[in-house]
Amino acid sequence: MRRLLWLSLGVGAVATGIAARDSGSTTAPPSLSIPGHATAAEEPPPRPSGPLIGDGALAGVFDVRAIERVGDRYEAALRDGRRAELTLEPRYQEAAEAVVRLTRAPRAAVVALAPDGRVLALAGRRATAPGGGLDGTPDPTLALDVWAPAASVFKLATATALVEAGVTPDQRVCYHGGVRSVMESNLVDDRRDRACQDLRFGVAHSQNAIIGKLAYQHLSPDVLTRTATELGFAGDLTDWALPGPRGAVELPPQTDLDFAKAAAGFSGSYLSAIGGAVMTNTIAAGGVQPPPRIVAAVIDETGARTVVEPAPAPRIIDGAVAADVASMMAATCRSGSAARSFASRAKDPARAVAGKTGTLAQDAPYYMEYSWFVGFAPAAHPEVTFAVVIGNAESWWMKAHTAARELLDRALGTRPTG
């Protein structure tokens, strides 16, 4: 999996983006083969007959690089001659495009979903300079590819498995250290355990010793792998027109220190931006998982319009478990690792955000610090779910939780959209 990850990181800059088509002119997308899609030289798959349930039937004829702004909506020409009306909303899409540029990062991606799975925004960008900067190229494939470790976002999978195993959010744990690592002495009770907090605090503050200790004492690799996969950290997206897996999970086989570190997000888990948004939407939706869709309707050559209906949303986790994990995410933004960006919103239920931060640096094949924020708002009654992932160089301009705040501020009208 690591070889696959770094191959993805090595993909060169791609001239993509969403072109305006108010005047009727278009810019042809560049030539790039995307797994799971037909190329220009291939025959498109047969057209499905009857109603469209989910947009998965359009896989192979829909190209994310062909998206265009048409007046107050977005469309894309399908490879079989039809056109697709998209679910993208201008206020979110414009905000997402602005935010990935503001990060100035070597690479960045943003995805926003409605609770029913409609994609409201999908944007990515590669900076021209290896160290980042304002010059860069839009690349929406970065929102679909798995190119970043999940980092502490994986703590949401661990917290879900712990709650399912009977650990309550307010179950207290005594610990020491854990700010930047998990040590052998963190796994069992130790005379150095001078501080005591609960699971909610562990998730909200990304306290690694708490998460590692609870995972070591209550979980097994098989159980955590199964929960993470079901929640959405691995596997392909179903009923979905665009390519790419959600992520991948490869945990150590034994319940040991390495397993505790992986449970805290130090290794063994990878995630795409779309995968992070779908996973988070599962928690926001009370444990059901609406498949994402980016096509709202298909228009054929005669002008006939076929609406794309949402695909069935399976239940992934119990509603009470989802509510407990959501409460930990709300604490992250109220008083935890994202409080600097979102604490002021926590005072207003209509603006409060629930989320999870994640940060992990890797040195090979070159240095990159991955910064994550996944979340939903409002925390009590979600209207939008989002995932932001940034690949920063050693000198960076913005972390993901700040970018997420900018996304919400711009989409909801408290920041300029230019």
Short mmCIF file of C-alpha atoms in Angstrom, two decimals:
data_model
loop_
_atom_site.label_atom_id
_atom_site.label_comp_id
_atom_site.label_asym_id
_atom_site.label_seq_id
_atom_site.Cartn_x
_atom_site.Cartn_y
_atom_site.Cartn_z
CA MET A 1 0.00 0.00 0.00
CA ARG A 2 2.85 2.40 0.73
CA ARG A 3 4.19 1.86 -2.79
CA LEU A 4 0.74 2.70 -4.16
CA LEU A 5 0.55 5.81 -1.97
CA TRP A 6 3.87 7.21 -3.13
CA LEU A 7 3.13 6.44 -6.77
CA SER A 8 0.05 8.61 -6.34
CA LEU A 9 2.18 11.34 -4.77
CA GLY A 10 4.44 11.31 -7.79
CA VAL A 11 1.75 12.19 -10.33
CA GLY A 12 2.67 15.41 -12.11
CA ALA A 13 0.65 18.62 -12.23
CA VAL A 14 -2.47 18.41 -14.39
CA ALA A 15 -4.16 21.33 -16.13
CA THR A 16 -7.73 20.87 -14.98
CA GLY A 17 -10.44 22.91 -13.36
CA ILE A 18 -13.97 24.12 -13.86
CA ALA A 19 -14.36 26.35 -16.91
CA ALA A 20 -17.00 29.07 -17.31
CA ARG A 21 -19.37 28.44 -20.24
CA ASP A 22 -21.63 31.50 -20.11
CA SER A 23 -20.41 32.53 -23.57
CA GLY A 24 -20.67 29.02 -24.99
CA SER A 25 -16.91 28.54 -25.30
CA THR A 26 -15.22 25.57 -23.65
CA THR A 27 -11.72 24.41 -22.92
CA ALA A 28 -10.98 20.78 -23.66
CA PRO A 29 -9.73 18.84 -20.64
CA PRO A 30 -6.19 17.49 -20.81
CA SER A 31 -5.42 13.90 -21.68
CA LEU A 32 -5.12 11.85 -18.50
CA SER A 33 -6.18 8.28 -17.92
CA ILE A 34 -8.18 7.92 -14.71
CA PRO A 35 -8.70 4.38 -13.34
CA GLY A 36 -12.24 3.19 -13.82
CA HIS A 37 -13.07 5.66 -16.59
CA ALA A 38 -13.12 5.28 -20.35
CA THR A 39 -10.49 7.34 -22.18
CA ALA A 40 -11.23 9.23 -25.36
CA ALA A 41 -10.09 6.24 -27.41
CA GLU A 42 -12.36 3.76 -25.62
CA GLU A 43 -15.98 3.00 -26.30
CA PRO A 44 -18.28 4.30 -23.55
CA PRO A 45 -20.34 1.68 -21.70
CA PRO A 46 -23.92 1.00 -22.85
CA ARG A 47 -26.47 3.55 -21.74
CA PRO A 48 -28.61 2.33 -18.85
CA SER A 49 -32.33 2.18 -19.46
CA GLY A 50 -35.01 3.23 -17.00
CA PRO A 51 -34.60 5.43 -13.91
CA LEU A 52 -31.14 6.22 -12.55
CA ILE A 53 -30.71 5.22 -8.89
CA GLY A 54 -27.42 6.76 -7.86
CA ASP A 55 -24.98 8.01 -10.48
CA GLY A 56 -22.86 4.85 -10.55
CA ALA A 57 -24.36 3.92 -13.93
CA LEU A 58 -22.46 6.91 -15.36
CA ALA A 59 -19.03 5.57 -14.39
CA GLY A 60 -16.94 5.54 -17.53
CA VAL A 61 -18.80 8.38 -19.22
CA PHE A 62 -18.43 11.09 -16.56
CA ASP A 63 -15.12 12.94 -16.32
CA VAL A 64 -14.50 15.25 -13.37
CA ARG A 65 -12.18 17.34 -15.55
CA ALA A 66 -15.04 18.22 -17.91
CA ILE A 67 -17.07 20.18 -15.34
CA GLU A 68 -18.19 23.62 -16.53
CA ARG A 69 -20.03 26.53 -14.95
CA VAL A 70 -23.22 27.24 -16.95
CA GLY A 71 -25.03 30.26 -15.54
CA ASP A 72 -26.05 29.48 -11.99
CA ARG A 73 -25.27 25.76 -12.14
CA TYR A 74 -22.59 23.28 -13.16
CA GLU A 75 -22.73 20.80 -16.01
CA ALA A 76 -20.48 18.27 -17.70
CA ALA A 77 -20.49 16.77 -21.15
CA LEU A 78 -20.70 12.97 -20.93
CA ARG A 79 -18.59 10.86 -23.24
CA ASP A 80 -21.67 9.28 -24.80
CA GLY A 81 -23.03 12.59 -26.11
CA ARG A 82 -25.42 13.48 -23.27
CA ARG A 83 -24.97 16.21 -20.67
CA ALA A 84 -25.06 15.95 -16.90
CA GLU A 85 -26.55 18.54 -14.58
CA LEU A 86 -24.45 18.44 -11.43
CA THR A 87 -25.24 18.72 -7.74
CA LEU A 88 -22.44 21.24 -7.16
CA GLU A 89 -23.67 24.46 -5.53
CA PRO A 90 -21.91 27.67 -6.65
CA ARG A 91 -21.52 29.09 -3.14
CA TYR A 92 -19.73 25.96 -1.91
CA GLN A 93 -17.82 25.22 -5.13
CA GLU A 94 -16.53 28.79 -5.43
CA ALA A 95 -15.55 28.78 -1.76
CA ALA A 96 -13.73 25.44 -2.14
CA GLU A 97 -11.79 26.67 -5.17
CA ALA A 98 -10.80 29.82 -3.30
CA VAL A 99 -9.74 27.89 -0.21
CA VAL A 100 -7.43 25.41 -1.98
CA ARG A 101 -5.66 28.40 -3.53
CA LEU A 102 -5.43 30.23 -0.21
CA THR A 103 -3.61 27.26 1.35
CA ARG A 104 -0.67 27.89 -1.05
CA ALA A 105 0.19 24.25 -0.35
CA PRO A 106 1.99 21.90 -2.75
CA ARG A 107 -1.33 20.06 -2.89
CA ALA A 108 -4.76 20.48 -1.32
CA ALA A 109 -8.28 19.14 -1.73
CA VAL A 110 -11.76 19.98 -0.44
CA VAL A 111 -15.03 18.04 -0.64
CA ALA A 112 -18.40 19.15 0.74
CA LEU A 113 -21.50 16.94 0.88
CA ALA A 114 -25.15 17.46 1.69
CA PRO A 115 -26.61 15.04 4.27
CA ASP A 116 -28.26 13.03 1.47
CA GLY A 117 -24.92 12.49 -0.31
CA ARG A 118 -25.11 15.24 -2.94
CA VAL A 119 -21.66 16.64 -3.68
CA LEU A 120 -21.82 20.38 -3.05
CA ALA A 121 -18.14 21.07 -3.76
CA LEU A 122 -15.18 19.15 -5.11
CA ALA A 123 -11.88 20.95 -5.64
CA GLY A 124 -8.16 20.28 -5.69
CA ARG A 125 -5.02 22.19 -6.53
CA ARG A 126 -1.29 21.61 -7.10
CA ALA A 127 1.13 24.45 -6.50
CA THR A 128 3.68 25.12 -9.23
CA ALA A 129 6.64 25.36 -6.85
CA PRO A 130 7.59 22.29 -4.77
CA GLY A 131 7.45 24.42 -1.63
CA GLY A 132 4.01 25.83 -2.44
CA GLY A 133 2.81 29.29 -3.40
CA LEU A 134 -0.04 31.19 -5.04
CA ASP A 135 0.85 29.95 -8.52
CA GLY A 136 -0.69 26.59 -9.20
CA THR A 137 -3.00 24.39 -11.25
CA PRO A 138 -6.51 23.25 -10.36
CA ASP A 139 -6.68 19.45 -10.12
CA PRO A 140 -9.99 17.99 -8.89
CA THR A 141 -8.55 14.47 -9.07
CA LEU A 142 -6.76 15.28 -5.80
CA ALA A 143 -10.20 15.14 -4.13
CA LEU A 144 -10.64 11.56 -5.40
CA ASP A 145 -7.16 10.04 -5.01
CA VAL A 146 -5.73 8.44 -1.88
CA TRP A 147 -2.52 10.42 -1.37
CA ALA A 148 -2.48 11.18 2.36
CA PRO A 149 -2.31 9.14 5.55
CA ALA A 150 -5.47 9.47 7.64
CA ALA A 151 -3.45 10.63 10.66
CA SER A 152 -5.57 11.44 13.74
CA VAL A 153 -8.77 11.37 11.68
CA PHE A 154 -8.44 7.61 12.18
CA LYS A 155 -9.19 8.21 15.86
CA LEU A 156 -12.84 8.47 14.77
CA ALA A 157 -12.74 4.82 13.70
CA THR A 158 -11.06 3.86 16.97
CA ALA A 159 -13.58 5.85 19.00
CA THR A 160 -16.44 4.19 17.12
CA ALA A 161 -15.03 0.72 17.81
CA LEU A 162 -14.44 1.59 21.47
CA VAL A 163 -18.02 2.79 21.97
CA GLU A 164 -19.29 -0.35 20.25
CA ALA A 165 -17.10 -2.35 22.67
CA GLY A 166 -18.79 -0.69 25.66
CA VAL A 167 -16.43 2.21 26.42
CA THR A 168 -18.48 5.32 27.18
CA PRO A 169 -17.42 8.81 26.09
CA ASP A 170 -17.01 9.86 29.74
CA GLN A 171 -15.03 6.77 30.82
CA ARG A 172 -11.94 8.14 32.57
CA VAL A 173 -8.42 7.00 31.84
CA CYS A 174 -5.25 7.90 33.72
CA TYR A 175 -2.20 8.49 31.55
CA HIS A 176 1.13 10.23 31.08
CA GLY A 177 2.73 11.73 27.97
CA GLY A 178 0.94 11.08 24.72
CA VAL A 179 1.30 14.51 23.18
CA ARG A 180 3.36 13.34 20.20
CA SER A 181 3.62 9.57 20.55
CA VAL A 182 2.44 6.38 22.22
CA MET A 183 4.97 4.52 24.37
CA GLU A 184 5.01 1.02 25.83
CA SER A 185 4.43 2.48 29.28
CA ASN A 186 1.19 4.09 28.06
CA LEU A 187 -0.51 0.75 27.45
CA VAL A 188 -0.99 -0.29 31.08
CA ASP A 189 -1.47 1.54 34.36
CA ASP A 190 1.77 3.18 35.38
CA ARG A 191 2.99 5.13 38.40
CA ARG A 192 3.61 8.07 36.07
CA ASP A 193 -0.11 8.32 35.28
CA ARG A 194 -0.73 11.63 37.02
CA ALA A 195 -3.44 12.97 34.68
CA CYS A 196 -6.91 11.47 34.21
CA GLN A 197 -9.37 12.34 31.42
CA ASP A 198 -12.05 10.54 29.41
CA LEU A 199 -12.44 9.20 25.87
CA ARG A 200 -14.19 12.39 24.74
CA PHE A 201 -11.16 14.41 25.87
CA GLY A 202 -8.86 11.93 24.10
CA VAL A 203 -10.59 12.44 20.77
CA ALA A 204 -11.16 16.18 21.18
CA HIS A 205 -7.53 16.89 22.08
CA SER A 206 -5.97 14.08 20.00
CA GLN A 207 -4.46 12.71 23.20
CA ASN A 208 -2.53 9.72 21.88
CA ALA A 209 -1.87 7.99 25.20
CA ILE A 210 -5.59 7.84 26.01
CA ILE A 211 -6.54 6.46 22.59
CA GLY A 212 -3.63 4.01 22.49
CA LYS A 213 -4.30 2.68 26.00
CA LEU A 214 -8.03 2.18 25.44
CA ALA A 215 -7.46 0.52 22.05
CA TYR A 216 -4.84 -1.82 23.53
CA GLN A 217 -7.11 -2.78 26.41
CA HIS A 218 -10.45 -3.10 24.59
CA LEU A 219 -9.87 -3.79 20.88
CA SER A 220 -8.20 -6.25 18.55
CA PRO A 221 -6.76 -5.57 15.09
CA ASP A 222 -9.56 -7.56 13.45
CA VAL A 223 -12.29 -5.65 15.26
CA LEU A 224 -10.79 -2.24 14.53
CA THR A 225 -10.11 -3.13 10.89
CA ARG A 226 -13.72 -4.25 10.44
CA THR A 227 -15.14 -1.13 12.08
CA ALA A 228 -12.85 1.19 10.10
CA THR A 229 -13.71 -0.53 6.82
CA GLU A 230 -17.45 -0.43 7.47
CA LEU A 231 -17.27 3.21 8.54
CA GLY A 232 -15.55 4.13 5.30
CA PHE A 233 -11.77 4.19 5.76
CA ALA A 234 -11.26 1.50 3.11
CA GLY A 235 -12.87 -0.01 0.04
CA ASP A 236 -14.48 1.38 -3.07
CA LEU A 237 -17.36 3.81 -3.08
CA THR A 238 -20.58 2.17 -4.32
CA ASP A 239 -23.18 3.70 -6.67
CA TRP A 240 -20.69 6.45 -7.53
CA ALA A 241 -19.78 7.87 -10.94
CA LEU A 242 -16.20 8.89 -10.14
CA PRO A 243 -13.11 6.70 -9.65
CA GLY A 244 -10.97 6.00 -6.64
CA PRO A 245 -11.21 4.13 -3.34
CA ARG A 246 -12.18 5.74 -0.07
CA GLY A 247 -8.88 4.79 1.54
CA ALA A 248 -7.03 1.81 2.93
CA VAL A 249 -6.44 0.22 6.33
CA GLU A 250 -3.49 -2.06 7.09
CA LEU A 251 -3.18 -2.52 10.85
CA PRO A 252 -0.51 -4.60 12.62
CA PRO A 253 -1.69 -8.20 13.18
CA GLN A 254 -0.92 -8.28 16.92
CA THR A 255 -2.40 -6.27 19.80
CA ASP A 256 0.84 -4.57 20.78
CA LEU A 257 2.49 -1.16 20.82
CA ASP A 258 2.42 -0.90 17.03
CA PHE A 259 -1.31 -1.60 17.07
CA ALA A 260 -1.85 1.10 19.73
CA LYS A 261 0.08 3.59 17.59
CA ALA A 262 -1.95 2.68 14.52
CA ALA A 263 -5.20 3.08 16.50
CA ALA A 264 -4.07 6.62 17.34
CA GLY A 265 -3.41 7.32 13.64
CA PHE A 266 0.38 7.10 13.40
CA SER A 267 0.41 4.41 10.70
CA GLY A 268 -1.60 1.92 8.70
CA SER A 269 -4.47 4.11 7.48
CA TYR A 270 -4.91 6.26 4.38
CA LEU A 271 -7.84 8.33 3.19
CA SER A 272 -9.06 10.31 0.19
CA ALA A 273 -10.88 13.60 0.62
CA ILE A 274 -14.08 12.10 -0.79
CA GLY A 275 -13.63 9.12 1.53
CA GLY A 276 -13.18 11.42 4.51
CA ALA A 277 -16.34 13.32 3.61
CA VAL A 278 -18.40 10.14 3.18
CA MET A 279 -17.09 8.70 6.46
CA THR A 280 -17.89 11.92 8.33
CA ASN A 281 -21.31 12.13 6.70
CA THR A 282 -22.03 8.68 8.17
CA ILE A 283 -21.56 10.06 11.67
CA ALA A 284 -23.47 13.26 10.85
CA ALA A 285 -26.36 11.21 9.42
CA GLY A 286 -26.78 9.20 12.60
CA GLY A 287 -25.01 6.07 11.41
CA VAL A 288 -26.45 5.63 7.92
CA GLN A 289 -24.22 6.18 4.89
CA PRO A 290 -25.79 7.93 1.90
CA PRO A 291 -23.72 7.08 -1.21
CA PRO A 292 -22.27 10.24 -2.75
CA ARG A 293 -23.61 11.49 -6.08
CA ILE A 294 -22.46 14.38 -8.22
CA VAL A 295 -25.00 14.06 -11.06
CA ALA A 296 -28.47 15.48 -10.42
CA ALA A 297 -29.93 14.75 -13.85
CA VAL A 298 -28.95 13.60 -17.35
CA ILE A 299 -30.12 15.38 -20.52
CA ASP A 300 -30.06 13.45 -23.78
CA GLU A 301 -29.75 14.72 -27.35
CA THR A 302 -33.51 15.31 -27.59
CA GLY A 303 -33.59 17.41 -24.43
CA ALA A 304 -35.26 14.71 -22.34
CA ARG A 305 -34.21 14.99 -18.70
CA THR A 306 -33.71 11.96 -16.43
CA VAL A 307 -33.39 12.74 -12.73
CA VAL A 308 -30.78 10.79 -10.76
CA GLU A 309 -32.44 9.52 -7.60
CA PRO A 310 -30.43 8.90 -4.40
CA ALA A 311 -29.29 5.34 -3.90
CA PRO A 312 -30.34 3.53 -0.71
CA ALA A 313 -28.39 4.57 2.39
CA PRO A 314 -27.37 1.50 4.41
CA ARG A 315 -27.02 1.65 8.18
CA ILE A 316 -23.35 1.34 9.09
CA ILE A 317 -23.29 1.96 12.85
CA ASP A 318 -25.94 2.26 15.53
CA GLY A 319 -27.49 5.70 15.92
CA ALA A 320 -26.50 5.94 19.58
CA VAL A 321 -22.88 5.13 18.70
CA ALA A 322 -22.90 7.80 15.99
CA ALA A 323 -24.31 10.33 18.48
CA ASP A 324 -21.53 9.56 20.99
CA VAL A 325 -18.81 10.01 18.35
CA ALA A 326 -20.48 13.20 17.13
CA SER A 327 -20.34 14.57 20.68
CA MET A 328 -16.58 13.97 20.72
CA MET A 329 -16.28 15.84 17.42
CA ALA A 330 -18.28 18.74 18.83
CA ALA A 331 -15.89 18.88 21.79
CA THR A 332 -12.96 19.04 19.33
CA CYS A 333 -14.30 22.34 17.99
CA ARG A 334 -15.59 23.68 21.30
CA SER A 335 -12.53 23.16 23.48
CA GLY A 336 -10.13 20.77 21.73
CA SER A 337 -7.61 20.82 18.91
CA ALA A 338 -9.80 22.92 16.58
CA ALA A 339 -11.05 25.39 19.19
CA ARG A 340 -8.87 28.19 17.82
CA SER A 341 -10.87 28.10 14.59
CA PHE A 342 -14.33 27.19 15.83
CA ALA A 343 -14.78 28.03 19.54
CA SER A 344 -16.58 31.29 18.71
CA ARG A 345 -19.12 29.35 16.67
CA ALA A 346 -19.78 26.92 19.54
CA LYS A 347 -21.71 29.61 21.42
CA ASP A 348 -24.39 29.64 18.71
CA PRO A 349 -26.14 26.29 18.02
CA ALA A 350 -26.94 27.45 14.49
CA ARG A 351 -23.22 27.93 13.75
CA ALA A 352 -21.51 25.30 15.92
CA VAL A 353 -19.22 22.85 14.13
CA ALA A 354 -18.29 19.24 14.93
CA GLY A 355 -15.04 17.90 13.53
CA LYS A 356 -11.70 16.17 13.85
CA THR A 357 -8.18 17.38 13.14
CA GLY A 358 -5.28 15.28 11.95
CA THR A 359 -1.61 16.03 11.36
CA LEU A 360 1.19 13.68 10.32
CA ALA A 361 4.56 14.39 8.70
CA GLN A 362 6.51 11.98 6.52
CA ASP A 363 10.04 12.38 5.17
CA ALA A 364 10.10 9.93 2.23
CA PRO A 365 10.31 10.31 -0.68
CA TYR A 366 10.34 13.99 0.35
CA TYR A 367 9.06 15.96 3.32
CA MET A 368 5.34 16.62 3.50
CA GLU A 369 3.13 17.42 6.48
CA TYR A 370 -0.43 16.24 5.99
CA SER A 371 -3.07 18.36 7.65
CA TRP A 372 -6.69 17.14 7.90
CA PHE A 373 -9.99 18.47 9.06
CA VAL A 374 -13.25 16.60 8.62
CA GLY A 375 -16.48 17.95 10.06
CA PHE A 376 -20.10 18.94 9.75
CA ALA A 377 -22.26 21.94 10.56
CA PRO A 378 -24.37 22.83 12.37
CA ALA A 379 -23.25 20.25 14.89
CA ALA A 380 -26.76 19.56 16.23
CA HIS A 381 -28.58 19.45 12.88
CA PRO A 382 -26.04 18.95 10.07
CA GLU A 383 -26.65 20.69 6.75
CA VAL A 384 -23.19 20.21 5.24
CA THR A 385 -20.32 17.76 5.76
CA PHE A 386 -16.81 18.55 4.56
CA ALA A 387 -13.29 17.19 4.35
CA VAL A 388 -10.15 19.26 3.85
CA VAL A 389 -6.71 17.70 3.32
CA ILE A 390 -3.56 19.74 2.75
CA GLY A 391 -0.08 18.52 1.89
CA ASN A 392 2.20 21.20 3.30
CA ALA A 393 5.91 21.76 2.83
CA GLU A 394 8.12 22.57 5.83
CA SER A 395 7.16 26.23 5.47
CA TRP A 396 3.39 26.41 5.40
CA TRP A 397 0.65 29.04 5.24
CA MET A 398 -2.47 27.29 6.49
CA LYS A 399 -3.64 24.23 8.41
CA ALA A 400 -6.76 22.30 7.47
CA HIS A 401 -8.98 23.49 10.33
CA THR A 402 -8.32 27.10 9.32
CA ALA A 403 -9.10 26.23 5.70
CA ALA A 404 -12.34 24.57 6.82
CA ARG A 405 -13.33 27.71 8.71
CA GLU A 406 -12.64 29.75 5.57
CA LEU A 407 -14.78 27.34 3.56
CA LEU A 408 -17.75 27.79 5.87
CA ASP A 409 -17.30 31.54 6.21
CA ARG A 410 -17.15 32.03 2.45
CA ALA A 411 -19.96 29.62 1.60
CA LEU A 412 -22.24 31.10 4.24
CA GLY A 413 -21.52 34.69 3.32
CA THR A 414 -19.18 35.99 6.02
CA ARG A 415 -16.13 36.08 3.71
CA PRO A 416 -15.78 37.40 0.16
CA THR A 417 -15.94 34.69 -2.48
CA GLY A 418 -13.30 36.22 -4.74
#
